[in-house]
Amino acid sequence: STTIAVGGTTTFTIVIGKVFMYDMAQLDSFYRIIAFILLGVVVLAGSFVYIKYREAASDKSADAPSESG
């Protein structure tokens, strides 16, 4: 569960970095401003969803029987 969360967060970070470094360089100033605002909204929404479901995911993994015992 933790490995999946770290992998998802890493992938999300790489995609955002790619958008900032590569895709935004080709936009005009007006569209770049709009894209930064929208990207900020997406990042905030992603963090709220992660926080909301983080506790639910940890509860499910705590209830599951361990493989070693």
Short mmCIF file of N, CA, C and O in Angstrom, two decimals:
data_model
loop_
_atom_site.label_atom_id
_atom_site.label_comp_id
_atom_site.label_asym_id
_atom_site.label_seq_id
_atom_site.Cartn_x
_atom_site.Cartn_y
_atom_site.Cartn_z
N SER A 1 0.83 -1.20 0.00
CA SER A 1 0.00 0.00 0.00
C SER A 1 0.87 1.26 0.00
O SER A 1 0.60 2.19 -0.73
N THR A 2 1.90 1.26 0.85
CA THR A 2 2.80 2.42 0.90
C THR A 2 3.57 2.54 -0.41
O THR A 2 3.78 3.65 -0.90
N THR A 3 3.97 1.40 -0.97
CA THR A 3 4.71 1.42 -2.23
C THR A 3 3.85 2.01 -3.35
O THR A 3 4.33 2.79 -4.16
N ILE A 4 2.58 1.66 -3.36
CA ILE A 4 1.67 2.20 -4.38
C ILE A 4 1.49 3.70 -4.20
O ILE A 4 1.48 4.46 -5.17
N ALA A 5 1.35 4.15 -2.96
CA ALA A 5 1.19 5.58 -2.69
C ALA A 5 2.42 6.36 -3.13
O ALA A 5 2.32 7.42 -3.75
N VAL A 6 3.60 5.84 -2.82
CA VAL A 6 4.84 6.52 -3.21
C VAL A 6 4.99 6.51 -4.73
O VAL A 6 5.37 7.52 -5.33
N GLY A 7 4.65 5.39 -5.36
CA GLY A 7 4.72 5.32 -6.82
C GLY A 7 3.76 6.29 -7.49
O GLY A 7 4.10 6.95 -8.48
N GLY A 8 2.55 6.39 -6.96
CA GLY A 8 1.57 7.33 -7.51
C GLY A 8 2.00 8.77 -7.34
O GLY A 8 1.87 9.59 -8.25
N THR A 9 2.53 9.09 -6.16
CA THR A 9 3.00 10.45 -5.90
C THR A 9 4.19 10.79 -6.80
O THR A 9 4.28 11.90 -7.33
N THR A 10 5.08 9.83 -7.00
CA THR A 10 6.24 10.05 -7.87
C THR A 10 5.80 10.27 -9.31
O THR A 10 6.27 11.20 -9.98
N THR A 11 4.88 9.46 -9.79
CA THR A 11 4.37 9.62 -11.15
C THR A 11 3.68 10.98 -11.33
O THR A 11 3.89 11.67 -12.33
N PHE A 12 2.87 11.36 -10.34
CA PHE A 12 2.18 12.65 -10.37
C PHE A 12 3.20 13.80 -10.43
O PHE A 12 3.04 14.74 -11.20
N THR A 13 4.27 13.69 -9.65
CA THR A 13 5.30 14.72 -9.63
C THR A 13 6.04 14.80 -10.97
O THR A 13 6.33 15.90 -11.46
N ILE A 14 6.34 13.66 -11.55
CA ILE A 14 7.04 13.65 -12.85
C ILE A 14 6.17 14.29 -13.94
O ILE A 14 6.65 15.08 -14.74
N VAL A 15 4.88 13.97 -13.93
CA VAL A 15 3.98 14.55 -14.94
C VAL A 15 3.88 16.06 -14.77
O VAL A 15 3.94 16.81 -15.75
N ILE A 16 3.76 16.53 -13.54
CA ILE A 16 3.68 17.97 -13.30
C ILE A 16 4.98 18.66 -13.71
O ILE A 16 4.97 19.72 -14.32
N GLY A 17 6.11 18.03 -13.40
CA GLY A 17 7.40 18.59 -13.82
C GLY A 17 7.52 18.68 -15.33
O GLY A 17 8.01 19.68 -15.87
N LYS A 18 7.05 17.65 -16.04
CA LYS A 18 7.08 17.66 -17.50
C LYS A 18 6.21 18.78 -18.05
O LYS A 18 6.60 19.49 -18.98
N VAL A 19 5.04 18.97 -17.46
CA VAL A 19 4.16 20.04 -17.91
C VAL A 19 4.82 21.40 -17.70
O VAL A 19 4.79 22.26 -18.58
N PHE A 20 5.43 21.60 -16.53
CA PHE A 20 6.07 22.89 -16.25
C PHE A 20 7.26 23.14 -17.17
O PHE A 20 7.42 24.23 -17.70
N MET A 21 8.10 22.15 -17.36
CA MET A 21 9.35 22.37 -18.08
C MET A 21 9.19 22.33 -19.61
O MET A 21 9.86 23.07 -20.31
N TYR A 22 8.34 21.48 -20.10
CA TYR A 22 8.30 21.28 -21.55
C TYR A 22 7.07 21.90 -22.20
O TYR A 22 7.19 22.69 -23.13
N ASP A 23 5.91 21.56 -21.73
CA ASP A 23 4.68 21.99 -22.40
C ASP A 23 4.42 23.48 -22.26
O ASP A 23 3.93 24.11 -23.18
N MET A 24 4.72 24.05 -21.12
CA MET A 24 4.44 25.47 -20.88
C MET A 24 5.37 26.39 -21.67
O MET A 24 5.02 27.54 -21.93
N ALA A 25 6.52 25.91 -22.05
CA ALA A 25 7.48 26.76 -22.76
C ALA A 25 6.95 27.20 -24.12
O ALA A 25 7.39 28.22 -24.65
N GLN A 26 6.01 26.48 -24.67
CA GLN A 26 5.53 26.78 -26.01
C GLN A 26 4.25 27.62 -26.04
O GLN A 26 3.75 27.92 -27.11
N LEU A 27 3.75 28.00 -24.87
CA LEU A 27 2.51 28.77 -24.81
C LEU A 27 2.78 30.27 -24.76
O LEU A 27 3.83 30.71 -24.30
N ASP A 28 1.79 31.04 -25.22
CA ASP A 28 1.85 32.48 -25.06
C ASP A 28 1.64 32.82 -23.59
O ASP A 28 1.17 31.99 -22.81
N SER A 29 1.95 34.06 -23.22
CA SER A 29 1.88 34.46 -21.81
C SER A 29 0.48 34.28 -21.22
O SER A 29 0.34 33.77 -20.10
N PHE A 30 -0.55 34.70 -21.94
CA PHE A 30 -1.92 34.59 -21.41
C PHE A 30 -2.28 33.15 -21.12
O PHE A 30 -2.80 32.81 -20.07
N TYR A 31 -2.02 32.26 -22.09
CA TYR A 31 -2.36 30.85 -21.93
C TYR A 31 -1.49 30.19 -20.86
O TYR A 31 -1.92 29.25 -20.18
N ARG A 32 -0.26 30.65 -20.72
CA ARG A 32 0.62 30.11 -19.68
C ARG A 32 0.08 30.45 -18.29
O ARG A 32 0.09 29.61 -17.39
N ILE A 33 -0.42 31.67 -18.12
CA ILE A 33 -1.01 32.08 -16.84
C ILE A 33 -2.23 31.22 -16.52
O ILE A 33 -2.38 30.71 -15.41
N ILE A 34 -3.10 31.05 -17.50
CA ILE A 34 -4.30 30.22 -17.31
C ILE A 34 -3.89 28.78 -16.98
O ILE A 34 -4.47 28.14 -16.08
N ALA A 35 -2.91 28.26 -17.68
CA ALA A 35 -2.46 26.88 -17.45
C ALA A 35 -1.88 26.72 -16.05
O ALA A 35 -2.11 25.70 -15.38
N PHE A 36 -1.11 27.70 -15.56
CA PHE A 36 -0.56 27.64 -14.21
C PHE A 36 -1.68 27.64 -13.16
O PHE A 36 -1.62 26.89 -12.18
N ILE A 37 -2.68 28.45 -13.38
CA ILE A 37 -3.81 28.50 -12.44
C ILE A 37 -4.54 27.16 -12.43
O ILE A 37 -4.82 26.60 -11.37
N LEU A 38 -4.84 26.63 -13.60
CA LEU A 38 -5.52 25.34 -13.68
C LEU A 38 -4.67 24.20 -13.11
O LEU A 38 -5.20 23.31 -12.44
N LEU A 39 -3.39 24.24 -13.36
CA LEU A 39 -2.50 23.22 -12.81
C LEU A 39 -2.46 23.30 -11.29
O LEU A 39 -2.46 22.27 -10.60
N GLY A 40 -2.48 24.51 -10.75
CA GLY A 40 -2.55 24.68 -9.30
C GLY A 40 -3.83 24.10 -8.72
O GLY A 40 -3.82 23.44 -7.67
N VAL A 41 -4.94 24.31 -9.41
CA VAL A 41 -6.22 23.75 -8.96
C VAL A 41 -6.17 22.22 -8.99
O VAL A 41 -6.62 21.54 -8.06
N VAL A 42 -5.58 21.66 -10.04
CA VAL A 42 -5.48 20.20 -10.14
C VAL A 42 -4.59 19.64 -9.03
O VAL A 42 -4.91 18.61 -8.42
N VAL A 43 -3.49 20.30 -8.74
CA VAL A 43 -2.60 19.84 -7.67
C VAL A 43 -3.31 19.91 -6.32
O VAL A 43 -3.21 18.98 -5.51
N LEU A 44 -4.02 21.00 -6.06
CA LEU A 44 -4.76 21.11 -4.80
C LEU A 44 -5.84 20.03 -4.70
O LEU A 44 -6.01 19.40 -3.65
N ALA A 45 -6.56 19.80 -5.79
CA ALA A 45 -7.59 18.76 -5.79
C ALA A 45 -6.97 17.38 -5.54
O ALA A 45 -7.52 16.57 -4.78
N GLY A 46 -5.85 17.13 -6.17
CA GLY A 46 -5.16 15.86 -5.96
C GLY A 46 -4.73 15.67 -4.52
O GLY A 46 -4.84 14.57 -3.96
N SER A 47 -4.25 16.72 -3.89
CA SER A 47 -3.83 16.61 -2.49
C SER A 47 -5.02 16.39 -1.57
O SER A 47 -4.94 15.59 -0.62
N PHE A 48 -6.14 17.04 -1.85
CA PHE A 48 -7.33 16.82 -1.02
C PHE A 48 -7.85 15.38 -1.17
O PHE A 48 -8.23 14.75 -0.19
N VAL A 49 -7.86 14.87 -2.40
CA VAL A 49 -8.30 13.48 -2.61
C VAL A 49 -7.36 12.52 -1.91
O VAL A 49 -7.79 11.56 -1.28
N TYR A 50 -6.06 12.76 -2.01
CA TYR A 50 -5.08 11.89 -1.35
C TYR A 50 -5.29 11.87 0.16
O TYR A 50 -5.31 10.82 0.78
N ILE A 51 -5.48 13.04 0.75
CA ILE A 51 -5.68 13.12 2.20
C ILE A 51 -6.98 12.43 2.60
O ILE A 51 -7.05 11.71 3.60
N LYS A 52 -8.03 12.61 1.80
CA LYS A 52 -9.32 12.02 2.12
C LYS A 52 -9.26 10.49 2.10
O LYS A 52 -9.80 9.83 2.98
N TYR A 53 -8.62 9.92 1.09
CA TYR A 53 -8.62 8.47 0.93
C TYR A 53 -7.41 7.79 1.57
O TYR A 53 -7.35 6.56 1.61
N ARG A 54 -6.45 8.54 2.06
CA ARG A 54 -5.28 7.96 2.71
C ARG A 54 -5.69 7.18 3.94
O ARG A 54 -5.23 6.06 4.16
N GLU A 55 -6.58 7.75 4.76
CA GLU A 55 -7.01 7.07 5.97
C GLU A 55 -7.83 5.83 5.63
O GLU A 55 -7.69 4.80 6.28
N ALA A 56 -8.67 5.89 4.62
CA ALA A 56 -9.47 4.73 4.23
C ALA A 56 -8.57 3.60 3.73
O ALA A 56 -8.81 2.43 4.04
N ALA A 57 -7.54 3.93 2.99
CA ALA A 57 -6.63 2.91 2.48
C ALA A 57 -5.82 2.28 3.61
O ALA A 57 -5.59 1.07 3.62
N SER A 58 -5.40 3.08 4.57
CA SER A 58 -4.63 2.52 5.68
C SER A 58 -5.51 1.66 6.58
O SER A 58 -5.05 0.67 7.15
N ASP A 59 -6.80 1.99 6.71
CA ASP A 59 -7.72 1.17 7.49
C ASP A 59 -7.91 -0.20 6.83
O ASP A 59 -7.94 -1.21 7.53
N LYS A 60 -8.03 -0.24 5.52
CA LYS A 60 -8.21 -1.50 4.81
C LYS A 60 -6.97 -2.39 4.96
O LYS A 60 -7.08 -3.58 5.13
N SER A 61 -5.78 -1.79 4.87
CA SER A 61 -4.57 -2.59 4.98
C SER A 61 -4.34 -3.08 6.40
O SER A 61 -3.77 -4.12 6.63
N ALA A 62 -4.84 -2.36 7.40
CA ALA A 62 -4.70 -2.79 8.78
C ALA A 62 -5.66 -3.94 9.08
O ALA A 62 -5.35 -4.81 9.90
N ASP A 63 -6.81 -3.98 8.41
CA ASP A 63 -7.79 -5.04 8.62
C ASP A 63 -7.43 -6.33 7.90
O ASP A 63 -7.90 -7.40 8.27
N ALA A 64 -6.62 -6.25 6.86
CA ALA A 64 -6.28 -7.42 6.06
C ALA A 64 -5.34 -8.34 6.85
O ALA A 64 -4.44 -7.87 7.55
N PRO A 65 -5.53 -9.66 6.74
CA PRO A 65 -4.63 -10.58 7.44
C PRO A 65 -3.26 -10.56 6.82
O PRO A 65 -3.11 -10.40 5.61
N SER A 66 -2.25 -10.69 7.64
CA SER A 66 -0.89 -10.67 7.12
C SER A 66 -0.57 -12.02 6.47
O SER A 66 -1.12 -13.05 6.84
N GLU A 67 0.33 -12.02 5.50
CA GLU A 67 0.67 -13.23 4.77
C GLU A 67 1.58 -14.15 5.59
O GLU A 67 1.62 -15.34 5.38
N SER A 68 2.32 -13.59 6.52
CA SER A 68 3.28 -14.40 7.29
C SER A 68 2.63 -15.10 8.47
O SER A 68 3.20 -16.02 9.03
N GLY A 69 1.43 -14.69 8.88
CA GLY A 69 0.90 -15.29 10.09
C GLY A 69 -0.45 -15.74 9.93
O GLY A 69 -1.17 -16.48 10.35
#
